[in-house]
Amino acid sequence: ESENGESVKRYLSQRKINEDIIKRFEIGYAPESSRSVKYLKAKGFNEQILFDTGLIRTHDLNTYAVFDHRLMIPIHDEHGNPVGFTARRLNEDKDIAKYINTSETKIYHKGNLIFNYHRAKEFAKKKRCILVEGAMDVIAFEKADIHESIACLGTACTKEQMTLLKRLNVPLVVCYDGDRAGKAATYKFGKLAVDYGLNFSIV
């Protein structure tokens, strides 16, 4: 909502992501690094905690924010507790990673988490769950008023994630990208899903 956040509002508007989705997914903005560090310290957060949660790092005695001028989307555990972030760049600079996630911390273990799981499981009870590649894919389904999509955030599914998927006890619809990487990921998932006895189909 800040003046700095105007560029993010424009980006979200261009992507047709409305205020309801922004609030539901708690989408935010991390300004450039020095502003972020200043803000976090002004809020009274202990520097060690900021370091332990993967929000800041140090290099040559300089402290900098990990998330620098990025769209911020919180990642929650299966119970709905926020434990990390996935963050998208706001320009098309190919030298900068399109997405970065929180690095491994005491509370954030990527292989144990499925994005949107805590929300989607309530909608999935009756019929199905849709498995996609990333957070923005989940949000794309939300724009179409489809609420039961989830993502493993670009990783090949782990045993822990497969256990969470099995616990949903509904058929899975796999909607990975149609490019070579997406097809390879779909094939790997299919082999694993067969081993775990999951009921799934592929789009």
Phi, psi and omega in degrees: 000356182282170176300320178299332184281358183300322181296326179289319178301318180295317179300313181296321178296318178297326179276005179061034177264111189275175184299324180298315179293319179303315182288318184296321182265002177055043182289137182219197185219133171254115180290186181299156196311309185296324177295318180298313181299314180300316181297311183297320179290323179297332178282355175088013180287137177292135184300323180295322178293318178299322178291314182296331181268005174078018180271331177229160173221167175237146178211124182051045178069004176262137177263133178221156179276137179295319182262114189235112181051062182224151171286127187251128177234117181293146174250132183248159172279182186296341181264358178095011177275128178290129184233351181186190182222150161247138189224131182256140175295155183253005173228177183255034177290109186292345180280349180252136180303134181298314178234141166229147177246161171307138176282168183302131178225185178297332183247349182245107177238102189309318183290351179260359190242147172232124183295132177073009183302315186294332178273314186295328185298332179289324180278337186280344190309321188277325194223306191195172169224141183254124181259121181238179186278318188218176184299319181292334174291319176301315182293328176299319176295322178301322180298332179268012179066031176247120194250001187255030179261151184219164179215143174269011174057049170081355181266153169294137186299135178267172177301319181296319179292322178297323178296319177296319179295319179298323182295336179295328176059038175223159176298144178256139174248116184269120182236061176282168180299155182272004178281179184301316181296320179295320179293320178295318180294323178296316180298315179297317179298316181302316179299317180293318181298322177297316179300325182269000179069031181276141175274115183215156171228165185236132173259000000 
